[in-house]
Coordinates of C-alpha atoms in Angstrom, one line a residue:
Chain A
X257 CA 9.3 -34.4 -66.2
X258 CA 9.8 -37.0 -68.9
X259 CA 13.1 -38.3 -67.6
X260 CA 15.4 -40.4 -69.7
X261 CA 14.9 -43.9 -68.2
X262 CA 18.5 -44.7 -68.8
X263 CA 19.7 -41.8 -66.7
X264 CA 17.4 -42.6 -63.8
X265 CA 17.8 -46.4 -63.9
X266 CA 20.5 -46.2 -61.2
X267 CA 17.8 -45.2 -58.7
X268 CA 15.6 -48.2 -59.1
X269 CA 15.8 -51.4 -57.1
X270 CA 18.4 -50.2 -54.6
X271 CA 17.9 -49.6 -50.9
X272 CA 18.6 -45.8 -50.4
X273 CA 19.2 -44.4 -46.9
X274 CA 17.6 -41.0 -46.6
X275 CA 18.9 -37.7 -45.1
X276 CA 17.6 -34.2 -45.0
X277 CA 20.1 -31.5 -46.0
X278 CA 20.0 -27.8 -45.3
X279 CA 20.7 -25.5 -48.2
X280 CA 24.3 -25.5 -49.6
X281 CA 26.1 -22.2 -49.4
X282 CA 28.1 -20.9 -52.4
X283 CA 27.7 -24.1 -54.4
X284 CA 28.6 -23.6 -58.1
X285 CA 27.5 -26.1 -60.7
X286 CA 30.4 -25.0 -63.0
X287 CA 33.0 -26.2 -60.4
X288 CA 31.9 -29.9 -60.3
X289 CA 35.2 -31.3 -61.4
X290 CA 37.1 -29.1 -59.0
X291 CA 34.8 -30.3 -56.1
X292 CA 35.5 -33.9 -57.2
X293 CA 39.2 -33.4 -56.9
X294 CA 38.9 -31.8 -53.5
X295 CA 36.6 -34.5 -52.2
X296 CA 39.0 -37.2 -53.6
X297 CA 41.9 -35.5 -51.8
X298 CA 39.9 -35.2 -48.6
X299 CA 39.0 -39.0 -48.6
X300 CA 42.7 -39.9 -49.3
X301 CA 43.8 -37.7 -46.4
X302 CA 41.3 -39.2 -44.0
X303 CA 42.5 -42.6 -45.0
X304 CA 46.1 -41.6 -44.3
X305 CA 44.9 -40.6 -40.8
X306 CA 43.9 -44.1 -40.3
X307 CA 40.2 -43.9 -41.0
X308 CA 40.7 -46.7 -43.5
X309 CA 37.5 -48.1 -44.9
X310 CA 38.8 -51.5 -46.1
X311 CA 41.7 -53.1 -44.3
X312 CA 44.3 -55.0 -46.2
X313 CA 43.5 -53.9 -49.7
X314 CA 45.0 -50.8 -51.1
X315 CA 42.3 -48.9 -52.8
X316 CA 42.3 -45.6 -54.6
X317 CA 39.0 -43.9 -54.4
X318 CA 38.0 -42.0 -57.5
X319 CA 35.3 -39.4 -57.1
X320 CA 32.8 -38.3 -59.8
X321 CA 30.3 -35.5 -59.5
X322 CA 27.6 -35.0 -62.1
X323 CA 24.4 -33.1 -62.6
X324 CA 21.2 -34.9 -63.5
X325 CA 19.0 -32.4 -65.2
X326 CA 16.1 -34.9 -65.5
X327 CA 15.8 -35.5 -61.8
X328 CA 13.8 -32.5 -60.7
X329 CA 10.2 -31.5 -60.4
X330 CA 9.9 -28.1 -62.0
X331 CA 12.2 -25.5 -63.4
X332 CA 12.3 -24.0 -59.9
X333 CA 14.0 -27.1 -58.6
X334 CA 17.7 -27.5 -58.7
X335 CA 18.9 -30.4 -60.9
X336 CA 19.9 -33.4 -58.9
X337 CA 23.6 -33.8 -58.0
X338 CA 25.1 -37.3 -58.1
X339 CA 28.3 -38.3 -56.2
X340 CA 29.9 -41.6 -57.1
X341 CA 32.9 -43.2 -55.4
X342 CA 34.7 -45.9 -57.4
X343 CA 37.7 -47.9 -56.5
X344 CA 40.4 -49.4 -58.6
X345 CA 42.8 -51.7 -56.9
X346 CA 46.4 -50.6 -57.2
X347 CA 47.5 -54.2 -57.7
X348 CA 45.4 -54.8 -60.8
X349 CA 46.3 -53.8 -64.3
X350 CA 45.7 -50.3 -65.8
X351 CA 42.8 -51.5 -67.9
X352 CA 40.8 -52.9 -65.1
X353 CA 37.4 -51.3 -64.6
X354 CA 36.5 -49.1 -61.8
X355 CA 34.2 -50.6 -59.3
X356 CA 31.4 -48.4 -57.9
X357 CA 31.6 -48.7 -54.2
X358 CA 29.3 -45.9 -53.0
X359 CA 26.8 -43.5 -54.5
X360 CA 24.8 -40.6 -53.1
X361 CA 22.6 -38.0 -54.7
X362 CA 21.1 -34.8 -53.7
X363 CA 17.7 -33.9 -55.1
X364 CA 14.7 -31.6 -54.9
X365 CA 11.4 -32.6 -56.3
X366 CA 8.9 -29.7 -56.2
X367 CA 10.7 -28.3 -53.2
X368 CA 9.4 -24.8 -53.7
X369 CA 8.4 -24.5 -50.0
X370 CA 12.1 -24.3 -49.1
X371 CA 13.7 -22.7 -52.1
X372 CA 11.4 -19.7 -52.3
X373 CA 12.3 -18.6 -48.8
X374 CA 16.0 -18.9 -49.1
X375 CA 18.5 -16.0 -49.8
X376 CA 20.8 -15.9 -52.8
X377 CA 24.0 -17.9 -52.8
X378 CA 22.1 -20.9 -51.3
X379 CA 21.3 -24.0 -53.3
X380 CA 18.4 -26.1 -52.1
X381 CA 18.7 -29.8 -52.5
X382 CA 16.9 -31.0 -49.3
X383 CA 16.9 -34.7 -50.0
X384 CA 20.0 -36.8 -49.9
X385 CA 20.0 -40.5 -50.7
X386 CA 22.9 -42.9 -50.2
X387 CA 23.8 -46.4 -51.1
X388 CA 27.0 -48.0 -49.8
X389 CA 29.1 -48.3 -46.7
X390 CA 28.2 -45.9 -43.9
X391 CA 31.9 -45.0 -43.5
X392 CA 31.9 -43.5 -47.0
X393 CA 28.6 -41.7 -46.3
X394 CA 30.2 -40.0 -43.3
X395 CA 33.3 -39.0 -45.3
X396 CA 31.3 -37.5 -48.1
X397 CA 28.9 -35.8 -45.6
X398 CA 31.8 -34.3 -43.6
X399 CA 33.3 -32.8 -46.7
X400 CA 30.0 -31.3 -47.8
X401 CA 29.3 -29.9 -44.4
X402 CA 32.8 -28.3 -44.2
X403 CA 32.7 -27.0 -47.7
X404 CA 29.1 -25.7 -48.0
X405 CA 28.2 -25.1 -44.4
X406 CA 25.2 -27.4 -44.5
X407 CA 23.8 -29.9 -42.1
X408 CA 22.8 -33.6 -42.7
X409 CA 20.3 -35.4 -40.6
X410 CA 18.9 -39.0 -40.9
X411 CA 15.4 -38.8 -42.2
X412 CA 13.2 -41.0 -40.1
X413 CA 9.6 -41.8 -41.4
X414 CA 6.8 -41.8 -38.8
X415 CA 4.0 -44.4 -38.9
X416 CA 1.7 -41.6 -39.9
X417 CA 3.8 -40.9 -43.0
X418 CA 4.3 -44.6 -43.7
X419 CA 0.5 -45.2 -43.8
X420 CA 0.1 -42.2 -46.2
X421 CA 2.7 -43.9 -48.5
X422 CA 1.1 -47.3 -48.5
X423 CA -2.4 -45.9 -49.1
X424 CA -1.1 -43.8 -52.0
X425 CA 1.1 -46.5 -53.5
X426 CA -1.4 -49.3 -53.2
X427 CA -3.8 -47.2 -55.2
X428 CA -1.6 -46.9 -58.3
X429 CA -2.5 -48.9 -61.3
X430 CA 0.0 -51.7 -62.1
X431 CA 0.3 -53.2 -65.5
X432 CA 1.2 -56.7 -64.6
X433 CA 1.1 -59.0 -61.6
X434 CA 2.7 -57.0 -58.8
X435 CA 4.0 -58.1 -55.5
X436 CA 1.8 -58.1 -52.4
X437 CA 1.1 -55.0 -50.4
X438 CA 2.9 -55.7 -47.1
X439 CA 2.7 -53.8 -43.8
X440 CA 5.1 -54.7 -41.0
X441 CA 4.2 -53.8 -37.4
X442 CA 6.4 -54.0 -34.4
X443 CA 4.7 -54.8 -31.1
X444 CA 5.9 -52.6 -28.2
X445 CA 6.7 -53.4 -24.6
X446 CA 7.2 -57.2 -25.0
X447 CA 10.1 -59.0 -23.4
X448 CA 11.0 -60.4 -26.9
X449 CA 10.4 -58.2 -29.9
X450 CA 7.6 -59.3 -32.1
X451 CA 7.0 -58.3 -35.7
X452 CA 3.8 -58.8 -37.5
X453 CA 3.8 -59.0 -41.2
X454 CA 0.4 -58.3 -42.9
X455 CA 0.4 -59.1 -46.6
X456 CA -2.6 -58.2 -48.9
X457 CA -3.2 -59.1 -52.5
X458 CA -2.4 -56.0 -54.5
X459 CA -5.7 -56.1 -56.4
X460 CA -7.6 -56.2 -53.1
X461 CA -5.7 -53.3 -51.7
X462 CA -6.3 -51.2 -54.8
X463 CA -10.0 -52.2 -54.8
X464 CA -10.2 -51.0 -51.1
X465 CA -8.5 -47.8 -51.9
X466 CA -10.7 -47.1 -54.9
X467 CA -13.8 -47.3 -52.7
X468 CA -12.2 -44.9 -50.2
X469 CA -10.7 -42.2 -52.4
X470 CA -13.3 -39.7 -53.5
X471 CA -11.4 -37.4 -55.9
X472 CA -8.8 -39.0 -58.2
X473 CA -5.5 -37.3 -57.9
X474 CA -6.3 -36.0 -54.4
X475 CA -5.7 -37.7 -51.1
X476 CA -6.9 -36.6 -47.7
X477 CA -5.7 -37.7 -44.2
X478 CA -9.3 -38.9 -43.6
X479 CA -9.2 -41.2 -46.6
X480 CA -5.8 -42.6 -45.4
X481 CA -7.3 -43.2 -42.0
X482 CA -10.3 -45.1 -43.4
X483 CA -8.1 -47.2 -45.6
X484 CA -5.9 -48.2 -42.6
X485 CA -8.9 -48.7 -40.3
X486 CA -10.4 -51.1 -42.8
X487 CA -7.1 -53.1 -42.9
X488 CA -6.8 -53.1 -39.1
X489 CA -10.4 -54.1 -38.6
X490 CA -10.1 -57.0 -41.0
X491 CA -7.0 -58.2 -39.2
X492 CA -8.7 -57.9 -35.8
X493 CA -11.7 -59.9 -37.0
X494 CA -9.4 -62.8 -37.8
X495 CA -6.7 -62.6 -35.2
X496 CA -8.2 -60.5 -32.4
X497 CA -5.1 -58.3 -32.4
X498 CA -5.3 -54.5 -32.5
X499 CA -2.7 -53.4 -35.1
X500 CA -3.5 -49.8 -34.3
X501 CA -1.8 -50.3 -30.9
X502 CA 1.4 -51.5 -32.6
X503 CA 4.0 -49.5 -34.5
X504 CA 3.9 -49.5 -38.2
X505 CA 7.6 -49.9 -39.2
X506 CA 7.7 -50.8 -42.8
X507 CA 5.4 -50.7 -45.9
X508 CA 6.0 -52.5 -49.1
X509 CA 4.1 -52.3 -52.5
X510 CA 4.9 -53.0 -56.1
X511 CA 5.8 -49.4 -56.6
X512 CA 8.2 -48.8 -53.7
X513 CA 8.9 -49.8 -50.1
X514 CA 9.8 -47.7 -47.1
X515 CA 11.1 -48.4 -43.6
X516 CA 10.7 -46.1 -40.6
X517 CA 14.5 -45.8 -40.2
X518 CA 14.5 -43.8 -43.4
X519 CA 15.3 -46.4 -46.0
X520 CA 13.4 -46.6 -49.3
X521 CA 13.5 -48.7 -52.4
X522 CA 11.8 -47.6 -55.6
X523 CA 10.9 -50.3 -58.1
X524 CA 9.0 -48.5 -60.8
X525 CA 10.4 -45.6 -62.8
X526 CA 6.9 -44.4 -63.8
X527 CA 6.2 -43.3 -60.2
X528 CA 9.6 -42.1 -59.4
X529 CA 8.7 -38.3 -59.4
X530 CA 5.7 -39.0 -57.1
X531 CA 7.8 -40.9 -54.6
X532 CA 10.6 -38.3 -54.7
X533 CA 8.1 -35.5 -54.2
X534 CA 6.8 -37.1 -51.0
X535 CA 10.3 -37.7 -49.7
X536 CA 11.3 -34.1 -50.6
X537 CA 8.4 -32.9 -48.6
X538 CA 9.4 -35.0 -45.6
X539 CA 13.0 -33.7 -45.8
X540 CA 11.8 -30.1 -46.0
X541 CA 9.6 -30.5 -42.9
X542 CA 12.5 -32.0 -41.0
X543 CA 14.7 -29.0 -41.9
X544 CA 12.1 -26.4 -41.0
Chain B
X121 CA -8.2 -44.3 -10.1
X122 CA -6.8 -45.8 -13.3
X123 CA -9.0 -47.5 -16.0
X124 CA -8.2 -48.8 -19.4
X125 CA -11.6 -47.8 -20.8
X126 CA -15.1 -46.6 -19.9
X127 CA -17.6 -47.3 -18.7
X128 CA -16.3 -48.3 -15.3
X129 CA -17.6 -51.7 -14.0
X130 CA -20.9 -51.2 -12.3
X131 CA -20.3 -53.8 -9.6
X132 CA -18.1 -51.3 -7.7
X133 CA -20.3 -48.2 -8.1
X134 CA -21.3 -48.1 -4.5
X135 CA -17.7 -48.3 -3.2
X136 CA -16.4 -45.6 -5.5
X137 CA -15.7 -42.1 -4.2
X138 CA -17.0 -39.0 -6.0
X139 CA -15.2 -38.4 -9.3
X140 CA -14.0 -34.9 -9.6
X141 CA -12.0 -35.0 -12.8
X142 CA -11.4 -37.3 -15.8
X143 CA -8.1 -37.3 -17.7
X144 CA -8.1 -39.1 -21.0
X145 CA -4.7 -40.3 -21.9
X146 CA -3.7 -40.6 -25.5
X147 CA -0.4 -42.2 -26.6
X148 CA 0.8 -40.4 -29.7
X149 CA 2.4 -43.7 -30.8
X150 CA -0.9 -45.7 -30.7
X151 CA -3.9 -45.0 -32.9
X152 CA -5.7 -47.5 -30.8
X153 CA -5.4 -45.3 -27.7
X154 CA -7.2 -42.5 -29.6
X155 CA -10.0 -44.8 -30.7
X156 CA -10.3 -46.1 -27.2
X157 CA -10.7 -42.6 -25.8
X158 CA -13.2 -41.7 -28.5
X159 CA -15.5 -44.6 -27.6
X160 CA -15.0 -44.0 -23.8
X161 CA -16.1 -40.4 -24.2
X162 CA -19.6 -41.5 -25.0
X163 CA -19.9 -42.9 -21.4
X164 CA -19.1 -39.7 -19.6
X165 CA -22.0 -37.6 -18.3
X166 CA -22.3 -34.2 -20.0
X167 CA -21.8 -32.3 -16.8
X168 CA -18.2 -33.4 -16.7
X169 CA -17.5 -31.4 -19.8
X170 CA -17.9 -28.2 -17.9
X171 CA -14.2 -28.1 -17.0
X172 CA -13.8 -31.5 -15.4
X173 CA -12.4 -33.3 -18.4
X174 CA -8.9 -33.0 -19.8
X175 CA -6.9 -34.7 -22.5
X176 CA -3.3 -35.7 -21.9
X177 CA -1.3 -36.6 -24.9
X178 CA 1.9 -38.6 -24.1
X179 CA 5.0 -39.6 -26.0
X180 CA 5.3 -36.3 -27.8
X181 CA 9.1 -36.4 -27.4
X182 CA 9.4 -38.9 -30.2
X183 CA 8.1 -37.1 -33.3
X184 CA 9.2 -39.9 -35.5
X185 CA 7.0 -42.5 -33.8
X186 CA 3.8 -40.5 -34.4
X187 CA 0.8 -42.6 -35.4
X188 CA -1.7 -39.9 -34.7
X189 CA -2.1 -36.4 -36.1
X190 CA -2.0 -33.8 -33.3
X191 CA -4.5 -31.8 -35.3
X192 CA -7.0 -34.7 -34.8
X193 CA -6.5 -34.6 -31.0
X194 CA -6.9 -30.8 -30.9
X195 CA -10.1 -31.0 -32.9
X196 CA -11.5 -33.7 -30.5
X197 CA -10.6 -31.5 -27.5
X198 CA -12.3 -28.5 -29.1
X199 CA -15.4 -30.6 -29.8
X200 CA -15.6 -31.5 -26.1
X201 CA -14.7 -28.1 -24.8
X202 CA -11.8 -29.5 -22.9
X203 CA -8.1 -28.6 -22.6
X204 CA -5.3 -30.7 -24.0
X205 CA -2.0 -31.1 -22.3
X206 CA 1.1 -32.5 -24.2
X207 CA 3.8 -34.3 -22.3
X208 CA 6.6 -36.8 -22.5
X209 CA 6.4 -39.3 -19.7
X210 CA 9.9 -40.6 -20.3
X211 CA 11.4 -37.4 -19.1
X212 CA 11.4 -37.1 -15.4
X213 CA 11.2 -33.3 -15.3
X214 CA 8.2 -33.1 -17.6
X215 CA 6.5 -36.0 -15.9
X216 CA 6.8 -34.2 -12.5
X217 CA 5.6 -30.9 -14.0
X218 CA 2.7 -32.5 -15.7
X219 CA 1.7 -34.3 -12.5
X220 CA 1.8 -31.0 -10.7
X221 CA -0.4 -29.3 -13.3
X222 CA -3.0 -32.1 -13.1
X223 CA -3.0 -32.0 -9.4
X224 CA -3.6 -28.3 -9.4
X225 CA -6.5 -28.8 -11.9
X226 CA -7.9 -31.5 -9.7
X227 CA -7.8 -29.3 -6.6
X228 CA -9.9 -26.7 -8.5
X229 CA -12.3 -29.4 -9.8
X230 CA -12.8 -30.7 -6.3
X231 CA -13.6 -27.3 -5.1
X232 CA -10.6 -27.0 -2.8
X233 CA -9.5 -23.6 -4.1
X234 CA -11.8 -20.9 -3.0
X235 CA -13.0 -18.5 -5.6
X236 CA -12.0 -20.7 -8.6
X237 CA -14.3 -23.3 -10.1
X238 CA -13.8 -25.8 -12.9
X239 CA -15.9 -23.5 -15.1
X240 CA -12.9 -21.2 -15.3
X241 CA -11.1 -23.7 -17.5
X242 CA -13.9 -23.6 -20.1
X243 CA -13.8 -19.8 -20.3
X244 CA -10.0 -19.8 -20.5
X245 CA -10.2 -22.0 -23.5
X246 CA -12.7 -19.9 -25.3
X247 CA -10.6 -16.8 -25.0
X248 CA -7.5 -18.5 -26.5
X249 CA -9.6 -19.7 -29.4
X250 CA -10.6 -16.1 -30.2
X251 CA -6.9 -15.2 -30.4

């Protein structure tokens, strides 16, 4: 659990798009370099077919697959798998550096619910996070689907789950001055879309959560409801608007932020396992 | 008759026909709708809870827009001894089927079906809980 901060630094401060992935069939950790070659060839072939990603510039895409033993919850979890696509322009000199154009990683953080019920030959890495052009995501996704007979689905986050996240993250202790706790609501059924952004001082939010939470380390749905009800009641008192009738679309705290379309950004390495555990749980419930 | 909350305005009491059934609509995308229903329930006479009240949860087609736990709704319905129907109003087929179910229930509540009374709903619910 004590992950090397250098190895996990790539996760922080990037907006990751989330997917749930069904278990991979006949995936072998020992064959990573072979898989990298096959994926590289697949991408090159698709580009030949005309599914070019960047027009005008001739780019060779280099694929690297690596295992991240530190990114897992328990010994029962599979180590995370990182896929990186780099480009080197053919025109530039041999010594020029590769430029990272896309990264994606598969992970399982305390995903026992899924892995304990799965037959042999299947590897469980239910959460897939991507950063980079959508076109590369679909290329990589197609190759994995064909090769390991798995299925990718965008992981949407419901308002119910977003409120769970903001309550949990607002309650974490922060060492220094952190950014505000922000909730963004979208108001339905209007001729022009209206978004309401509600920002709360992080200390106030934590103070509120501390009065609500009864057992440290444990969170119940009831406590999350009380936390959210207090925030909505406060807003109603000032603006006479019922936020509970609007749709919660994004939550943002000093720890991490999450959007209902399934996009997260993690800012603090200290809480990375907690955030990943929650996301793994969401991915698993979407699969089952 | 459609109302956004209870109690109904008293000015029109004398013009209102007899109420045979009350359907509380809860939008799964709106926590506010659940709260509204909870406060409105207090204004319903206890006699209605003998089979003349039903909860209708709408918007269940969009799982990712859930703002309410379905568990919470089921617990509420159990507490008030009334059935819950789940539907998606945006789908014409389900909308029509749900309307037909409600109409059938209304006919029974209004006493139009000989041999079946609203009390049957209550006993039907109890037996499914035992299972």
